[in-house]
Structure formats: C-alpha cells, structure tokens
PDB file of C-alpha atoms in Angstrom:
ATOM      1  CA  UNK V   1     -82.892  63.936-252.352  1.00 50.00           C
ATOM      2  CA  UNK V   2     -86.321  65.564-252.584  1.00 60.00           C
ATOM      3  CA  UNK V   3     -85.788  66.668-248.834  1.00 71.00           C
ATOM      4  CA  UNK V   4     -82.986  68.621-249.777  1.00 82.00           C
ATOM      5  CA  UNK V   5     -84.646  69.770-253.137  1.00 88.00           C
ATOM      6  CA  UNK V   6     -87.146  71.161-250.856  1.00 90.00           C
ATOM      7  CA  UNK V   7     -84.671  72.836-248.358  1.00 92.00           C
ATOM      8  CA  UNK V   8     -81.933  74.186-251.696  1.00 93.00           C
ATOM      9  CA  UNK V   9     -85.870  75.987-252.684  1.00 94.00           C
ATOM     10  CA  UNK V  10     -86.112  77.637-249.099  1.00 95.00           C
ATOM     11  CA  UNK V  11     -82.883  78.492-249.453  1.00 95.00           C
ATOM     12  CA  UNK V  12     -83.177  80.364-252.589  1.00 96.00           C
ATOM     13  CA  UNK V  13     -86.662  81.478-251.596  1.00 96.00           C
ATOM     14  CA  UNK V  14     -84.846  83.230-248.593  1.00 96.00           C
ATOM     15  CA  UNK V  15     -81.849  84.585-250.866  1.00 97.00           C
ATOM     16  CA  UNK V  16     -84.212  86.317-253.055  1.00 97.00           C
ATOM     17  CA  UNK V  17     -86.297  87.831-249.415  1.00 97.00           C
ATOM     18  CA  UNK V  18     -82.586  88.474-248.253  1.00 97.00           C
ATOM     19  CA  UNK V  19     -81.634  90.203-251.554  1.00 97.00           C
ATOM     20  CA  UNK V  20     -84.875  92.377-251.801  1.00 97.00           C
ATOM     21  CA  UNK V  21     -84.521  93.631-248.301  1.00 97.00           C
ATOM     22  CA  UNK V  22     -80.638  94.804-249.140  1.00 97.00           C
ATOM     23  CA  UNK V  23     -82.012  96.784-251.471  1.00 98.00           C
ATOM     24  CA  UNK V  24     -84.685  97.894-249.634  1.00 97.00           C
ATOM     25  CA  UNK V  25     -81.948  99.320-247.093  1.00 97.00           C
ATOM     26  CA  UNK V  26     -79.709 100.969-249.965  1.00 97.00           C
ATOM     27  CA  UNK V  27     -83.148 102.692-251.148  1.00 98.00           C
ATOM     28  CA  UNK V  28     -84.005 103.751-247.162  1.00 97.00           C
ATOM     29  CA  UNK V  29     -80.276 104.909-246.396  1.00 97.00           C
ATOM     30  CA  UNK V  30     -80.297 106.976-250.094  1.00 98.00           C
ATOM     31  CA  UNK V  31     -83.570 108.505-248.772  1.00 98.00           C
ATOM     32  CA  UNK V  32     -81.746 109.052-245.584  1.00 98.00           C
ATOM     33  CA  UNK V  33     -78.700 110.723-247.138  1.00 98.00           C
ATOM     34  CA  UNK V  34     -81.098 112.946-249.683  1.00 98.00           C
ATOM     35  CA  UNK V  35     -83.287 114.395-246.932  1.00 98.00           C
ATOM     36  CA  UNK V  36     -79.662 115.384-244.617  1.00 98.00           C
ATOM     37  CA  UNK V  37     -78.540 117.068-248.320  1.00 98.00           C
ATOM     38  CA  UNK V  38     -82.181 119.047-248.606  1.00 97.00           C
ATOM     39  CA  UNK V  39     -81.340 119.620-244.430  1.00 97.00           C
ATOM     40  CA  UNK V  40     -78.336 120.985-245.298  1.00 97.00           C
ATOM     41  CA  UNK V  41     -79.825 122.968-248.378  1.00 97.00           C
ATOM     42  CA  UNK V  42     -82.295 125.059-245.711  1.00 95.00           C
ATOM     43  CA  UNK V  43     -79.674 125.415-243.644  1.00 95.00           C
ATOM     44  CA  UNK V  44     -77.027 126.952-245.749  1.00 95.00           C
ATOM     45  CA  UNK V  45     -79.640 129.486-247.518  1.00 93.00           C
ATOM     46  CA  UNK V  46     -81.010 130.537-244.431  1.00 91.00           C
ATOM     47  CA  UNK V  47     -77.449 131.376-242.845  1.00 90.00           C
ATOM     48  CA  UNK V  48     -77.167 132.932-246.483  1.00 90.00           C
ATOM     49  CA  UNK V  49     -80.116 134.925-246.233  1.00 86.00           C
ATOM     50  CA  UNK V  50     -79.173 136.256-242.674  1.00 82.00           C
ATOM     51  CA  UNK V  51     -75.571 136.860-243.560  1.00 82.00           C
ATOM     52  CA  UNK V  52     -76.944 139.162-246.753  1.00 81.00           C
ATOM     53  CA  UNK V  53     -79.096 140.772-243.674  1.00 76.00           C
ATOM     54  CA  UNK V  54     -76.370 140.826-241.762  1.00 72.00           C
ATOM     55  CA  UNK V  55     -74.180 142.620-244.258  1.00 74.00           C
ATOM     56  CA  UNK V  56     -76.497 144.722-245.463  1.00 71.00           C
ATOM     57  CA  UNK V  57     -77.230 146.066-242.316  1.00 68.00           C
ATOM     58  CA  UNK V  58     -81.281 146.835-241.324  1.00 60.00           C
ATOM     59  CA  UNK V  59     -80.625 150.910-241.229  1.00 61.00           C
ATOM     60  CA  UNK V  60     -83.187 152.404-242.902  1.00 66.00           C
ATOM     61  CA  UNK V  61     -85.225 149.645-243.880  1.00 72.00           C
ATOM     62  CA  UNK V  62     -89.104 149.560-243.778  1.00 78.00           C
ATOM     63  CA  UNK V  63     -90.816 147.702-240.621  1.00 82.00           C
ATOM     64  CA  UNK V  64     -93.021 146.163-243.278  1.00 86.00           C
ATOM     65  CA  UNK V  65     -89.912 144.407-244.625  1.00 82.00           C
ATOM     66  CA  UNK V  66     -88.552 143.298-241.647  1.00 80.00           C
ATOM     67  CA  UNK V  67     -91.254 141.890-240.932  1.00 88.00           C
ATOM     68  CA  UNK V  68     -91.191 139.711-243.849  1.00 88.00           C
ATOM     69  CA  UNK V  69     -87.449 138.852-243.202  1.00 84.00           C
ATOM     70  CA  UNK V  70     -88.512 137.342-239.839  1.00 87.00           C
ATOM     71  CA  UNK V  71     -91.474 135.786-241.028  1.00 93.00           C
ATOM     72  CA  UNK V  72     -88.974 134.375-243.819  1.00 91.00           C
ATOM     73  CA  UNK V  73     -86.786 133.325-241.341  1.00 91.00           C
ATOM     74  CA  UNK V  74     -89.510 131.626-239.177  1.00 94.00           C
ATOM     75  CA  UNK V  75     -90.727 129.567-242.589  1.00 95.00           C
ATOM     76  CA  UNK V  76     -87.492 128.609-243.117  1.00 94.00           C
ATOM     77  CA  UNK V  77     -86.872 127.196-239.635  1.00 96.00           C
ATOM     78  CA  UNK V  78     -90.347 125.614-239.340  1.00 97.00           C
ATOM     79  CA  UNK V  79     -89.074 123.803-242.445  1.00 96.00           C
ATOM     80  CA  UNK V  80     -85.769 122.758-240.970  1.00 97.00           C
ATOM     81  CA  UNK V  81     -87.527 120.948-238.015  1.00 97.00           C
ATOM     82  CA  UNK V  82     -89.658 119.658-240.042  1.00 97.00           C
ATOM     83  CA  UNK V  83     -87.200 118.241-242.424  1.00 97.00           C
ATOM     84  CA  UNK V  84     -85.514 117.155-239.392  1.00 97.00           C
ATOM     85  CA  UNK V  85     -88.918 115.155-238.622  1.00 97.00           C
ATOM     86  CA  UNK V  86     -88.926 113.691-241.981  1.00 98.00           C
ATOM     87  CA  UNK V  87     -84.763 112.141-241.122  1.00 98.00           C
ATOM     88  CA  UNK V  88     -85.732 110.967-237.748  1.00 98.00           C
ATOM     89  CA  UNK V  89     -88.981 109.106-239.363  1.00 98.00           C
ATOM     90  CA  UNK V  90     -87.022 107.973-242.647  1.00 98.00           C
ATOM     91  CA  UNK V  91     -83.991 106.809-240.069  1.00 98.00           C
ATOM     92  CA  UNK V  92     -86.892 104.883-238.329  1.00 98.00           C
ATOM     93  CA  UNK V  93     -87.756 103.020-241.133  1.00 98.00           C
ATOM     94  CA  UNK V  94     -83.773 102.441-242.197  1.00 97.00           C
ATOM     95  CA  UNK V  95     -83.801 100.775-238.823  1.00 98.00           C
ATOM     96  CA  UNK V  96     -86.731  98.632-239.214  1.00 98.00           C
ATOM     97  CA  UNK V  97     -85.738  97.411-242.695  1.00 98.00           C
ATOM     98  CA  UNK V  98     -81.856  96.665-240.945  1.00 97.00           C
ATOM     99  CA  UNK V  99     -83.835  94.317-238.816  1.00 98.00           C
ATOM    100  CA  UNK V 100     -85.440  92.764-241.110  1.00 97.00           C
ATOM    101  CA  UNK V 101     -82.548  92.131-243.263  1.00 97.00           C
ATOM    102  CA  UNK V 102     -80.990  90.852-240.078  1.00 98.00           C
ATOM    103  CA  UNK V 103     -84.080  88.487-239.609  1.00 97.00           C
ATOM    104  CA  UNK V 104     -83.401  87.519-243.152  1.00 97.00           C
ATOM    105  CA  UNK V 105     -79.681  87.020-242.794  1.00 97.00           C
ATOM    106  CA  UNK V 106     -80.091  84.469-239.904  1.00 97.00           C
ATOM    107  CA  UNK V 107     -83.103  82.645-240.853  1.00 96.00           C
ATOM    108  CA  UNK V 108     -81.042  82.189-244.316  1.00 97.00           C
ATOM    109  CA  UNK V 109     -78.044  81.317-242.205  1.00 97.00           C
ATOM    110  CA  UNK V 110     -80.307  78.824-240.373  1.00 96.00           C
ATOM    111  CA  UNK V 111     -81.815  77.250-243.814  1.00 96.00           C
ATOM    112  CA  UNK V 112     -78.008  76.829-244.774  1.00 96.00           C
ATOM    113  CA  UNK V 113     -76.614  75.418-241.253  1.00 96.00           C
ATOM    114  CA  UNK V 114     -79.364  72.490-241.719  1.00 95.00           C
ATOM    115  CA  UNK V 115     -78.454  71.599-245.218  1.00 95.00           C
ATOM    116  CA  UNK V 116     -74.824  71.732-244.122  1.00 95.00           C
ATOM    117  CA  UNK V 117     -76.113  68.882-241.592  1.00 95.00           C
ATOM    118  CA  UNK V 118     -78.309  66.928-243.731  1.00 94.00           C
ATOM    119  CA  UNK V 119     -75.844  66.832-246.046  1.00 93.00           C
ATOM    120  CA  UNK V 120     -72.979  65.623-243.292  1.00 95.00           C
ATOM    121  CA  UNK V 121     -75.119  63.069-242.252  1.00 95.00           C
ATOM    122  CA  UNK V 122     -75.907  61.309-245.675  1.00 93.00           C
ATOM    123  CA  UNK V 123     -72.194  61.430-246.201  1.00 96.00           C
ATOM    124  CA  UNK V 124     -72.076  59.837-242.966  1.00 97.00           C
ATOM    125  CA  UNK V 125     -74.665  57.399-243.868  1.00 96.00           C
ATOM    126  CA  UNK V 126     -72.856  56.764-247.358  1.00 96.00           C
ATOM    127  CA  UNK V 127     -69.297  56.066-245.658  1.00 97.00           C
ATOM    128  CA  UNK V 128     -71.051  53.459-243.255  1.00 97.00           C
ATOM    129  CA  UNK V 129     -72.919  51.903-246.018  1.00 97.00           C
ATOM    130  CA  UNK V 130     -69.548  51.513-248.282  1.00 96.00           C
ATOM    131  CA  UNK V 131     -68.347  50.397-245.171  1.00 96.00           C
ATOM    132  CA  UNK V 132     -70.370  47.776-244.566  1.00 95.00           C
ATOM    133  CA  UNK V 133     -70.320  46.784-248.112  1.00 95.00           C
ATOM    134  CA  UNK V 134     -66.439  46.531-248.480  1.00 96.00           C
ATOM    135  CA  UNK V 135     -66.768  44.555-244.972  1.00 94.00           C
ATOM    136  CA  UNK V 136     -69.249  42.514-246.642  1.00 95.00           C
ATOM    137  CA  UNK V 137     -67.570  42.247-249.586  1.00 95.00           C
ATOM    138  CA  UNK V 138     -64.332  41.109-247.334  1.00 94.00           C
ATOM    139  CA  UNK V 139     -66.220  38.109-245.905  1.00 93.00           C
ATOM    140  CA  UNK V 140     -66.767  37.044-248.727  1.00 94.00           C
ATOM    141  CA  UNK V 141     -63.550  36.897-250.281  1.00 93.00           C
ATOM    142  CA  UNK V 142     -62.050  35.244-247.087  1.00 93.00           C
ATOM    143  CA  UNK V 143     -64.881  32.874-247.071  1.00 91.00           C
ATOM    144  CA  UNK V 144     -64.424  31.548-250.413  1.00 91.00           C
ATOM    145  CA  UNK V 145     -60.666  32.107-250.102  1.00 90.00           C
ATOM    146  CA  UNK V 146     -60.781  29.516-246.551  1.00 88.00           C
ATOM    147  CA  UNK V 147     -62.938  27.003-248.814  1.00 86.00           C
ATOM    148  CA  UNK V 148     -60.760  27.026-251.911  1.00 85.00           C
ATOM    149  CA  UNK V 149     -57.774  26.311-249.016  1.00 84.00           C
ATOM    150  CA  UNK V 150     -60.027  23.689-247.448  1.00 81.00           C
ATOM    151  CA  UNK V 151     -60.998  21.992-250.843  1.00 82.00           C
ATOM    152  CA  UNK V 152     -57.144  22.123-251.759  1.00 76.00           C
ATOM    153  CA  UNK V 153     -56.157  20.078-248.367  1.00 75.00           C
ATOM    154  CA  UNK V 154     -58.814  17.549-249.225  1.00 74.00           C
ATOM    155  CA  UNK V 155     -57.337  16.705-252.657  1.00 64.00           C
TER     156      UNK V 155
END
C-alpha cells in the first residue's frame, strides 16, 4: 500500500501544481482582457479628441495649437502601439502558462492512468489469490468428504 501512498501524494502534489497554474491562466487572461479595455480606452478618446477637432473645425486656430493637437495625437498613437506591445507580450505569456497547465494536465492524467493500473492489478492479484484459496479450500472439503465416504465403506 505504501506504493500507492506514494503515487495518491504525486497525485495530489500535481493537483495542487495543476490548480496553481489554472489560476495562473485566469490571472494572465484578466491581464489580457484589462490591457484590450485600456486599448480600447486610447482608442475611443483619441477618435474623441479628433472628432471634437473635427467638429470644431481648425479655421482660425493658432499654428502653435495645432501643433500641439498633432503632437497630442502622435502621443496618443505611440501609446496605442505600445499598449498593443504590452497585449502581444501579456498574450505571450497567457500562452506559455496554457502550456504549462497542459503539461500539468497530462502528467496529472499520467500519475492517475498508473494508479488506475496498479490498482487493477492488485484487484487482479486479490481475485486470483481468493481464487486459489476457495480452490484450496475445495480440495479440502472433497478430500475429507472422499475419506469420510471411504471410512464409511470400511465399517
């Protein structure tokens, strides 16, 4: 039984990896989702911003102040694509840690296939044994039963 003890404490050992890398995943695909939603945020103010430009026309405004607009414009775009970089690296790591859980999954999957074996075979092992004991235990009977018989045709 201490075999098994010692494969039940892999197996829990590897439920416990397992579990942390789930939430590992849920924590990489939230950071995932929150840097798309601060994407999103640059995107919408800046097509704000231009739309109030838009509508407002540029008639009659300073050249100093368009030039601020477009250097506004350029910040906020040099942030998009970075933000972008940030969801293609934080995606990257989603993907690595969905490995690993996959790792995880089939080496747990593994741990669990061999107890499932072990276990089959000692069943196997106790079946033959009772087996062999009720065989046993059969002989015996018709062995005593054969000299009771022979002792009773001798009286």
């Amino acid at each position: 039984m201490s075999d098994s003890s010692g494969l039940l404490l892999a197996i829990s050992l590897a439920e416990r990896k397992r579990d942390a890398v789930v939430q590992q995943l849920a924590q990489s695909q939230q950071n995932v989702r929150s840097a798309l939603d601060q994407l999103e945020q640059l995107r919408s103010y800046a097509g704000d911003t231009d739309g109030r430009w838009v509508r407002n026309g540029t008639v009659g405004l300073s050249v100093e102040l368009l030039k601020h607009h477009y250097q506004f414009s350029g910040r906020l775009q040099q942030a998009m694509v970075m933000q972008e970089g940030v969801i293609a690296n934080l995606r990257r790591q989603a993907e690595l840690v969905q490995k690993q859980l996959q790792a995880a999954e089939s080496r747990l999957s593994g741990l669990k296939t061999v107890l499932s074996k072990r276990r089959a075979e000692a069943e196997r092992l106790a079946r033959r044994r009772e087996q062999a004991d009720m065989d046993e235990m059969a002989a015996q009977l018709f062995a005593r039963t054969r000299a009771l018989n022979l002792q009773g045709e001798m009286l």
